[in-house]
GROMACS .gro file of C-alpha atoms in nm:
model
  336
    1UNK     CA    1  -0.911  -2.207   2.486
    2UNK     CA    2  -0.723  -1.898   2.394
    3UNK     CA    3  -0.349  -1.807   2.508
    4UNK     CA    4  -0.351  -1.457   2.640
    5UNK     CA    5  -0.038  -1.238   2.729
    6UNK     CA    6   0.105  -1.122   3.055
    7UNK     CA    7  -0.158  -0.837   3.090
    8UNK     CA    8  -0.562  -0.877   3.088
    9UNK     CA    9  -0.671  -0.763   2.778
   10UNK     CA   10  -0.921  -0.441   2.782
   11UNK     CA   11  -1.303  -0.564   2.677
   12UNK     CA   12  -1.305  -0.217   2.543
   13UNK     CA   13  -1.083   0.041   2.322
   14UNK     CA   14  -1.076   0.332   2.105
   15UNK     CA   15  -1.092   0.314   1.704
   16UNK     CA   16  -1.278   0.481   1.418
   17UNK     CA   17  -1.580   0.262   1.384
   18UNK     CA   18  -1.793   0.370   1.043
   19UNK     CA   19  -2.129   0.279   1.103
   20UNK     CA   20  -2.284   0.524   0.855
   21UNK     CA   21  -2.170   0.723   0.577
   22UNK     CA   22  -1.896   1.047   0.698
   23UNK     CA   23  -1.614   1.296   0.556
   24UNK     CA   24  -1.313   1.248   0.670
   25UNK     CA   25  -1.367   1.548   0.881
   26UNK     CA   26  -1.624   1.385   1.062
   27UNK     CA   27  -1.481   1.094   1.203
   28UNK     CA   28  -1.402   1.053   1.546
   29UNK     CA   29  -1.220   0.824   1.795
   30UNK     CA   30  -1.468   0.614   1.970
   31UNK     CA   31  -1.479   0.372   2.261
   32UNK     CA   32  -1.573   0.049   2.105
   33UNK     CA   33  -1.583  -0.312   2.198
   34UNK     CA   34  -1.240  -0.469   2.167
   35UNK     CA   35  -1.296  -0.776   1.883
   36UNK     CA   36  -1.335  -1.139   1.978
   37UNK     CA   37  -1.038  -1.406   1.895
   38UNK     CA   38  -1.125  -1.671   1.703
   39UNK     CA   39  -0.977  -1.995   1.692
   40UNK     CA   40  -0.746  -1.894   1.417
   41UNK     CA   41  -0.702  -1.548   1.529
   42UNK     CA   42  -0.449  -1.345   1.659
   43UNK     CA   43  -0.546  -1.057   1.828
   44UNK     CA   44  -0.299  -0.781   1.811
   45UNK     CA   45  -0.248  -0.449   1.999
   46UNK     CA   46  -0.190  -0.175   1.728
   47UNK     CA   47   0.164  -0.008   1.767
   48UNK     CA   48   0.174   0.173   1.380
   49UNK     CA   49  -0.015   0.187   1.113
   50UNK     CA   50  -0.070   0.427   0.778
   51UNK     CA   51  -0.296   0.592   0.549
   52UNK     CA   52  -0.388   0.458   0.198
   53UNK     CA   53  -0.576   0.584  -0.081
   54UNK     CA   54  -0.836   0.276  -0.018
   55UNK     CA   55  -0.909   0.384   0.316
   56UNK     CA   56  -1.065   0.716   0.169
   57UNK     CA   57  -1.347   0.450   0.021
   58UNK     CA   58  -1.480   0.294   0.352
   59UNK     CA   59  -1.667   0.602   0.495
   60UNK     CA   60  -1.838   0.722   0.164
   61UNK     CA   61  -2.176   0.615   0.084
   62UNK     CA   62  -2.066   0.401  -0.184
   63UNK     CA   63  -1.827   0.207   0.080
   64UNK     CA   64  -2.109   0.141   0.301
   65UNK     CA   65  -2.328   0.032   0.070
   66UNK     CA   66  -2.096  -0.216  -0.088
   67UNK     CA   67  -1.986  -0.335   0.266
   68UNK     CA   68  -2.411  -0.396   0.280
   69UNK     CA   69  -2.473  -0.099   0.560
   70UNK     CA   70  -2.260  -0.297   0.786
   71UNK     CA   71  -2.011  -0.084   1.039
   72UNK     CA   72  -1.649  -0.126   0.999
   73UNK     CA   73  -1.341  -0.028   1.210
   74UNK     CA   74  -1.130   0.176   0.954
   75UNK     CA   75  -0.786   0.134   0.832
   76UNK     CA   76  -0.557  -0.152   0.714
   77UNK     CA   77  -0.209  -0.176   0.707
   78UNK     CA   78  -0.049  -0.249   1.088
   79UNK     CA   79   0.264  -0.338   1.299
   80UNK     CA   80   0.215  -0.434   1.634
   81UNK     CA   81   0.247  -0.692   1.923
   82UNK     CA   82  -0.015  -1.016   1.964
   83UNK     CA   83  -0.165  -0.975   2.263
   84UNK     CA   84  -0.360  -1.295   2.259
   85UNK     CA   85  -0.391  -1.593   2.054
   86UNK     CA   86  -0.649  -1.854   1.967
   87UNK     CA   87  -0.674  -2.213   2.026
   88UNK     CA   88  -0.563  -2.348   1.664
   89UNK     CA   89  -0.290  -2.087   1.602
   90UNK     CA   90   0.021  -2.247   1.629
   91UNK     CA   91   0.259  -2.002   1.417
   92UNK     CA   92   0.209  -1.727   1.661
   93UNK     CA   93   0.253  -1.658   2.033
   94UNK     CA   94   0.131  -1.364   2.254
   95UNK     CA   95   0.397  -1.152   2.295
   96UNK     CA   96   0.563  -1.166   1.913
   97UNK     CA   97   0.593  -0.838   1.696
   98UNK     CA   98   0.413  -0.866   1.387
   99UNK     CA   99   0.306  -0.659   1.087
  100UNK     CA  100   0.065  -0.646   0.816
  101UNK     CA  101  -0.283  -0.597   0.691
  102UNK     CA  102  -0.611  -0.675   0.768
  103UNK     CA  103  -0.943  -0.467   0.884
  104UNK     CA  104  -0.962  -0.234   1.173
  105UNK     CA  105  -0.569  -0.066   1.181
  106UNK     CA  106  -0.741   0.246   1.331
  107UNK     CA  107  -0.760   0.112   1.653
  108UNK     CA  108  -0.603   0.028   1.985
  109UNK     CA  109  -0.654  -0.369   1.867
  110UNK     CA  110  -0.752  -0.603   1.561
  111UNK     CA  111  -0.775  -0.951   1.519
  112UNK     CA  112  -0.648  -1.101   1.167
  113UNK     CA  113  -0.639  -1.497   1.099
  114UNK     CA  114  -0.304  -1.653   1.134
  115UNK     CA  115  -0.328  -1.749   0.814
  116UNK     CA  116  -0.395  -1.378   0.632
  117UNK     CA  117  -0.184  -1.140   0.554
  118UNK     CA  118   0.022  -1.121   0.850
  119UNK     CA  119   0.423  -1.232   0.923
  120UNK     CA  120   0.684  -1.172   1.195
  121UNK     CA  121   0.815  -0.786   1.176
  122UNK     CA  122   1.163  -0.773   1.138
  123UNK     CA  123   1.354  -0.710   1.507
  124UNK     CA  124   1.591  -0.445   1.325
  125UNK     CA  125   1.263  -0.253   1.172
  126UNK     CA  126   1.112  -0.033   1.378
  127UNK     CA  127   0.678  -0.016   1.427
  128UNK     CA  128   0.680   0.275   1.266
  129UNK     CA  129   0.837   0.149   0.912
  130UNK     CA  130   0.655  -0.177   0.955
  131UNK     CA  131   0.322  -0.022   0.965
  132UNK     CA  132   0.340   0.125   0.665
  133UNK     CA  133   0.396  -0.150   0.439
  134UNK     CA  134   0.128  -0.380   0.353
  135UNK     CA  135  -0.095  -0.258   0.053
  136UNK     CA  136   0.131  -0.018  -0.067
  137UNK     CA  137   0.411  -0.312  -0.020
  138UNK     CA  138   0.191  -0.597  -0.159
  139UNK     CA  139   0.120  -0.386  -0.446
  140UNK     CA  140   0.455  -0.293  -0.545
  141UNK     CA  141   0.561  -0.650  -0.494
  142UNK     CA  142   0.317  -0.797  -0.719
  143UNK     CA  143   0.314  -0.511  -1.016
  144UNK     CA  144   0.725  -0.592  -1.041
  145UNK     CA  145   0.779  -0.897  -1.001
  146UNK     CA  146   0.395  -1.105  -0.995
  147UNK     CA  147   0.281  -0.916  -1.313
  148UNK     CA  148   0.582  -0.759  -1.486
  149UNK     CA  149   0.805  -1.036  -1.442
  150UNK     CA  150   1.097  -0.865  -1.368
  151UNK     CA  151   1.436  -1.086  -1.396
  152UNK     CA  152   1.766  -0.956  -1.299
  153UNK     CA  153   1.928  -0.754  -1.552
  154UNK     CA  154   1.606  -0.634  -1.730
  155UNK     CA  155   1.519  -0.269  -1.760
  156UNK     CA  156   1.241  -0.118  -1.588
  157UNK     CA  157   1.072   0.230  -1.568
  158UNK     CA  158   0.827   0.312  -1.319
  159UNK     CA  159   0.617   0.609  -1.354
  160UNK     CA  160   0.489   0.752  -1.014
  161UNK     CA  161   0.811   0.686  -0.836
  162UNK     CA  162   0.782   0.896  -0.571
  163UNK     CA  163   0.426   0.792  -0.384
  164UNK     CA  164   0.337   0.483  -0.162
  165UNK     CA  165   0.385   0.250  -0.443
  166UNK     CA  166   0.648   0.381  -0.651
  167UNK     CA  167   0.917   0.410  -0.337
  168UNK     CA  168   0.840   0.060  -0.282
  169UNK     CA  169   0.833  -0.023  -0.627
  170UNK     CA  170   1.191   0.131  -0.706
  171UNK     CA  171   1.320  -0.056  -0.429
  172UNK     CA  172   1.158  -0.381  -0.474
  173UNK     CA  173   1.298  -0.362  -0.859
  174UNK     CA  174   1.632  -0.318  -0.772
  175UNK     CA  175   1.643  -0.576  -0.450
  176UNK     CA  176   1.567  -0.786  -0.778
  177UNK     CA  177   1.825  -0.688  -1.002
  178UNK     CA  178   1.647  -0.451  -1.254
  179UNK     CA  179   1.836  -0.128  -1.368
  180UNK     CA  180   1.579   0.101  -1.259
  181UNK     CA  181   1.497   0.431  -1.407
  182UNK     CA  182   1.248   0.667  -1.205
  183UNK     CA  183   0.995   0.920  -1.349
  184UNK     CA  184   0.884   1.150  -1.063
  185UNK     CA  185   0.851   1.547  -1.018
  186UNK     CA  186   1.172   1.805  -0.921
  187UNK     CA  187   1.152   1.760  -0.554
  188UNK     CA  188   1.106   1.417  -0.567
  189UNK     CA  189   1.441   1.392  -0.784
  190UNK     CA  190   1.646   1.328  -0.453
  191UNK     CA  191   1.419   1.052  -0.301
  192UNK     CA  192   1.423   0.810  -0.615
  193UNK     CA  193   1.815   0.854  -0.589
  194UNK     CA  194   1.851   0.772  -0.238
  195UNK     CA  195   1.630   0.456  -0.308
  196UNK     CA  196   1.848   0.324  -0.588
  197UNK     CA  197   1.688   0.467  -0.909
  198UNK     CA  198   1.965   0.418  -1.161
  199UNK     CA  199   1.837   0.729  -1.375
  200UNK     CA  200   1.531   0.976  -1.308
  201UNK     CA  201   1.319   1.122  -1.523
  202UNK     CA  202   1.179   1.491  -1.428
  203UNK     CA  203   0.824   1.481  -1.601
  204UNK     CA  204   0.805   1.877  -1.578
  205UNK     CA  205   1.079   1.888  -1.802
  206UNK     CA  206   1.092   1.581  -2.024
  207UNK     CA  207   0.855   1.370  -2.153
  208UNK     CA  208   0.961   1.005  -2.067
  209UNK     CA  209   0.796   0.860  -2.344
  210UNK     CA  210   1.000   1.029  -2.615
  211UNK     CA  211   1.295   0.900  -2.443
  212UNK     CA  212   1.538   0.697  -2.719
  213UNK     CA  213   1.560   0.411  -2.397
  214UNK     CA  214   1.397   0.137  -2.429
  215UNK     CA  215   1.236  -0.022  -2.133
  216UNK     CA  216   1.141  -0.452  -2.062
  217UNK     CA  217   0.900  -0.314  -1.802
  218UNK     CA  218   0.710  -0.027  -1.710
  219UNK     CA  219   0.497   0.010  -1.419
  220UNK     CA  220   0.243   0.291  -1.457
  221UNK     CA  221   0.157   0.401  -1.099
  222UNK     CA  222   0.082   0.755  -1.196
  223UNK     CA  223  -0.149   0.692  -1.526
  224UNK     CA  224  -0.026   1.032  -1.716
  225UNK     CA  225   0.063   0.910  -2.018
  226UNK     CA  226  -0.194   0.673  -2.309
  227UNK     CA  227  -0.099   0.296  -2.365
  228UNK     CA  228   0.009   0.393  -2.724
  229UNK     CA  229   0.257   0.673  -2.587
  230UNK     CA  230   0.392   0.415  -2.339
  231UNK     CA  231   0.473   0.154  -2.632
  232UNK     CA  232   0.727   0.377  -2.785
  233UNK     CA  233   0.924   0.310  -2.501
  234UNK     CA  234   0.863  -0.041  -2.434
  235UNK     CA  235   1.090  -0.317  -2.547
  236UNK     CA  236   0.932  -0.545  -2.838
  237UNK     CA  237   0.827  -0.831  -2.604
  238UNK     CA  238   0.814  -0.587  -2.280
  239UNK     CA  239   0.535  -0.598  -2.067
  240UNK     CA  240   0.304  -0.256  -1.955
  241UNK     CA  241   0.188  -0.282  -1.558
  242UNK     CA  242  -0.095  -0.060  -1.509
  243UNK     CA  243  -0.142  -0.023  -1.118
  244UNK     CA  244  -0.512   0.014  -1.091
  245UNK     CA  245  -0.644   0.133  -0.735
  246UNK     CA  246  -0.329   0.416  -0.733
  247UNK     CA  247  -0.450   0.504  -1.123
  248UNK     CA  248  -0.821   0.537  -0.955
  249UNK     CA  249  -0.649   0.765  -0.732
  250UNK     CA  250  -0.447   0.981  -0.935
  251UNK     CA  251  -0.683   1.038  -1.251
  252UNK     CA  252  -0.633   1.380  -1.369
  253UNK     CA  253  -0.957   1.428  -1.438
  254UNK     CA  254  -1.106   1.293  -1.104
  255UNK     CA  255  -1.260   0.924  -1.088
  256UNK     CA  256  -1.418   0.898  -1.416
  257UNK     CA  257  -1.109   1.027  -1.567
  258UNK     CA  258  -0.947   0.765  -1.437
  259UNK     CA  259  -1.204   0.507  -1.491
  260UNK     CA  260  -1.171   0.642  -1.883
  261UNK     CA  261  -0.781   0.603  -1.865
  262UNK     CA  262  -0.835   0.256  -1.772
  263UNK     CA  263  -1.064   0.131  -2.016
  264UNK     CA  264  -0.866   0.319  -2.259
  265UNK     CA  265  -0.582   0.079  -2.196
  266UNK     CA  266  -0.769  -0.239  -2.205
  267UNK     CA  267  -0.891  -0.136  -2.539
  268UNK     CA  268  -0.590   0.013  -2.733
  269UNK     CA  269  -0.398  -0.254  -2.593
  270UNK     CA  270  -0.595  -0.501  -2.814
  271UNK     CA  271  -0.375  -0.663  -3.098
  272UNK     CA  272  -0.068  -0.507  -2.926
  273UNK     CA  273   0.255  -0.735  -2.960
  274UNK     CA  274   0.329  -0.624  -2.648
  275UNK     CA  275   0.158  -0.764  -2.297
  276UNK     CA  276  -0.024  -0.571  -2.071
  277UNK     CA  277  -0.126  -0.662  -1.732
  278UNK     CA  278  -0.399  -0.440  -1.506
  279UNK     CA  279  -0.441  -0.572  -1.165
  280UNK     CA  280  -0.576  -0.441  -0.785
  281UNK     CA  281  -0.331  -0.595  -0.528
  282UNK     CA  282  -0.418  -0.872  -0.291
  283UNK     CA  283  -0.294  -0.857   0.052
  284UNK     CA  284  -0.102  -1.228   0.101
  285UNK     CA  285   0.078  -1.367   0.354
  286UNK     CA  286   0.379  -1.493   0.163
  287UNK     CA  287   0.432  -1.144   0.019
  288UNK     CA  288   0.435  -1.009   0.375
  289UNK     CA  289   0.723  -1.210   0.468
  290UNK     CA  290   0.897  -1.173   0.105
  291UNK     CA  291   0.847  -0.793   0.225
  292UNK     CA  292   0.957  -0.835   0.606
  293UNK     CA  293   1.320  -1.022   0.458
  294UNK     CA  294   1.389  -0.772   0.208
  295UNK     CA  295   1.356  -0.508   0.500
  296UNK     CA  296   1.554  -0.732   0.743
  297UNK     CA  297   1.814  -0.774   0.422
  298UNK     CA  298   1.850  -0.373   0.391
  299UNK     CA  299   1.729  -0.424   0.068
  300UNK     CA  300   1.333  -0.212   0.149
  301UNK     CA  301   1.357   0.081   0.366
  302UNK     CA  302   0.964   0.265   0.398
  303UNK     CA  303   0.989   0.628   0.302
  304UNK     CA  304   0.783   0.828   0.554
  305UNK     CA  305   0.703   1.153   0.482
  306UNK     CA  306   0.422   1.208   0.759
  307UNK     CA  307   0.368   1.112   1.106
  308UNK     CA  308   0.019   1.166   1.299
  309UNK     CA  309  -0.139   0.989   1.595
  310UNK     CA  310  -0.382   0.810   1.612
  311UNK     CA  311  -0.599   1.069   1.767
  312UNK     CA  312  -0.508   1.247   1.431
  313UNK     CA  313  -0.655   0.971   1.159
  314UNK     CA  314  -0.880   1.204   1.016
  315UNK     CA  315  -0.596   1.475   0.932
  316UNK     CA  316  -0.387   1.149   0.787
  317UNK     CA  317  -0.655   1.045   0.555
  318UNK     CA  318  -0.696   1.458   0.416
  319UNK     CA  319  -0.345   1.458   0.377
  320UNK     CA  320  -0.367   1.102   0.154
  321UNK     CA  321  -0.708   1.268   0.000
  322UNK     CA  322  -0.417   1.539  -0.130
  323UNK     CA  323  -0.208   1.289  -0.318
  324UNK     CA  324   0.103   1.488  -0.261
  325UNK     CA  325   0.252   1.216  -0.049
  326UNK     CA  326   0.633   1.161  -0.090
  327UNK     CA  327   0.620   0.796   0.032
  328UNK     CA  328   0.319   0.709   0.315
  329UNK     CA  329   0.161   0.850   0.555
  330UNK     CA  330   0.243   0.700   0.890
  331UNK     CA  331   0.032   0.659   1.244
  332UNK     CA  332   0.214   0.637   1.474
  333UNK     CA  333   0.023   0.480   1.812
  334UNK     CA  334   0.312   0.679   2.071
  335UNK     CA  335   0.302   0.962   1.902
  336UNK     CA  336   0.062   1.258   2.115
   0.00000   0.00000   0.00000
C-alpha cells in the first residue's frame, strides 16, 4: 500500500528524459511518465535543483553507452516536498520537505529510496539553497574531513575556492575548526572572505606554492599546480586531497589533460612521506544530514551565482559546460 498526499498525484510530468545521445542544446522538456514508488521509495515533487559538472556526462555518447543504451531522466541534486510514500518507509511522510540527490532532478518528480541519499531540509533553508547541495556538498564534505582529516586547529589550503566545491569546501573547513586559507582568482577575492577564508591567495598574482606557509591539508579542486609543487607547501606529515571529477572538469588541457594530471599524481606521489588521497564523491545519506545541520547551524550557506527554470536546463548545463561558476548553478522550479 502506498501513503499518498492531500492531492492525486499526476500519472504524467515534464523532465529531460535522454534516451539517445544529445548536446546540451538539444535537449528538451518532455511529457513523460511520472516514476512508480516502490516500497522503499519516496516519491518527491521537485521544488529546486542545480547543475553539476557530472550532469554534462549523461547525454554524450559515452554516458549512454556506459548507462548500456538505457534512457535516463537527467539531473541529480534536489530539494523538494514527498508527495507520496511507500509501504516500508517509515522515516518519511507525504507532505515533509526534503533535499538531496538521486536520478531524475530535471523533472516535475523523482523517486529516491528512503534509505539513499536523502534527509529532512532544514525549515530555515530555503528550496532554492537546498537544491544545490548534494554532490557538490557530499564532495566537499568528504575531501575535508573523510579524506583530509581535518581536526580543529589544523591548517588547510584549498585551491579552487571559488566553484561548487571550493565554497562548500571553505565553509565546511571552518564549521570544523581549520584556519582556512583560499586560493581563487581577483573577483572571486570577496566571496572566499564572506565565507570565512582566513587568508586568500590571488593565483594571477602569486603563486601559492612558493608561499613560506605551511599547510596540514590541501584540497586541490582546481588541479593547476604538479604534486611535487604542492609538497613545498605541505606540512611534513600533511595530507594532499586531489578532488577528482572537478579535476576532470577543470583540466587545462581538456579531458586528457586532466586524465594526465591525475595519473601524474598517483605516480610522483610514490615514496612521498607525505599522504595523498584521490577520490570521486559518493552521495550518502549521513552526509546529507551532516550537511542539512551545518546549514540549520549557520555554519553552510550555498553560494548561488545563477538561477534558471526548469524550462531553462539546457542554458544551466552551457553555463556549468563554461566552468566560470562562482558557486552553483541553481534551478529553480517557480522561477518562469
Amino acid at each position: 500500500m502506498i501513503a499518498v498526499s492531500t492531492a492525486q498525484v499526476a500519472t504524467s510530468m515534464k523532465g529531460y528524459l535522454c534516451d539517445k545521445p544529445a548536446s546540451l542544446s538539444a535537449l528538451r522538456l518532455r511529457d513523460i511518465p511520472t516514476p512508480a514508488v516502490p516500497d522503499d521509495g519516496l516519491l518527491v515533487r521537485v521544488r529546486g535543483s542545480s547543475a553539476n559538472p557530472a550532469n554534462l556526462f549523461d547525454p554524450t555518447f559515452a554516458g549512454y553507452l556506459m548507462r548500456g543504451r538505457k534512457p535516463k531522466v537527467l539531473g541529480t541534486d534536489f530539494a523538494g516536498v514527498v508527495e507520496a510514500v511507500g509501504r516500508d518507509v517509515t522515516e518519511f511522510h507525504p507532505g515533509d520537505a526534503v533535499f538531496g540527490g538521486g536520478e531524475g532532478a530535471f523533472a516535475e518528480y523523482l523517486c529516491v529510496r528512503e534509505s539513499k541519499a536523502v534527509a529532512m531540509k532544514p525549515a530555515s533553508v530555503s528550496f532554492e539553497d537546498a537544491g544545490v547541495v548534494a554532490i557538490a556538498g557530499c564532495t566537499a564534505l568528504q575531501a575535508v574531513r573523510d579524506h583530509g582529516q581535518l581536526q580543529a586547529g589544523q591548517s588547510v589550503l584549498i585551491n579552487g575556492a571559488s566553484g561548487g566545491v571550493g565554497t562548500f569546501a571553505v565553509q565546511v573547513a571552518r564549521a570544523l575548526g581549520g584556519h582556512v586559507t583560499a586560493v581563487c582568482s581577483t573577483p572571486n577575492i570577496d566571496i572566499a572572505r564572506s565565507i570565512g577564508a582566513e587568508t586568500v591567495i590571488d593565483y594571477t598574482k602569486s603563486d601559492f606554492t612558493r608561499s613560506p606557509s605551511r599547510y596540514d591539508v590541501i584540497v586541490d579542486i582546481a588541479g593547476s599546480h604538479s604534486f611535487r609543487s604542492c609538497t613545498r607547501v605541505l606540512s611534513p606529515d600533511g595530507v594532499y586531497v586531489l578532488v577528482g571529477a572537478a579535476a576532470m572538469q577543470r583540466g587545462r588541457a581538456g579531458v586528457l589533460g586532466a586524465i594526465g594530471h591525475l595519473i601524474g599524481v598517483r605516480i610522483t606521489s610514490f615514496g612521498s612521506r607525505h599522504r595523498v588521497a584521490q577520490f570521486i564523491a559518493k552521495l550518502k545519506k549521513d552526509d546529507m544530514a551532516f550537511l542539512g545541520k551545518l546549514m540549520a547551524d549557520g555554519q553552510l550557506k550555498p553560494v548561488i551565482d545563477a538561477r534558471y527554470s526548469l524550462e531553462q536546463v539546457p542554458e544551466a548545463l552551457q553555463l556549468q559546460q563554461q566552468l566560470h561558476a562562482r558557486g552553483k548553478i541553481a534551478i529553480d522550479f517557480a522561477r518562469k
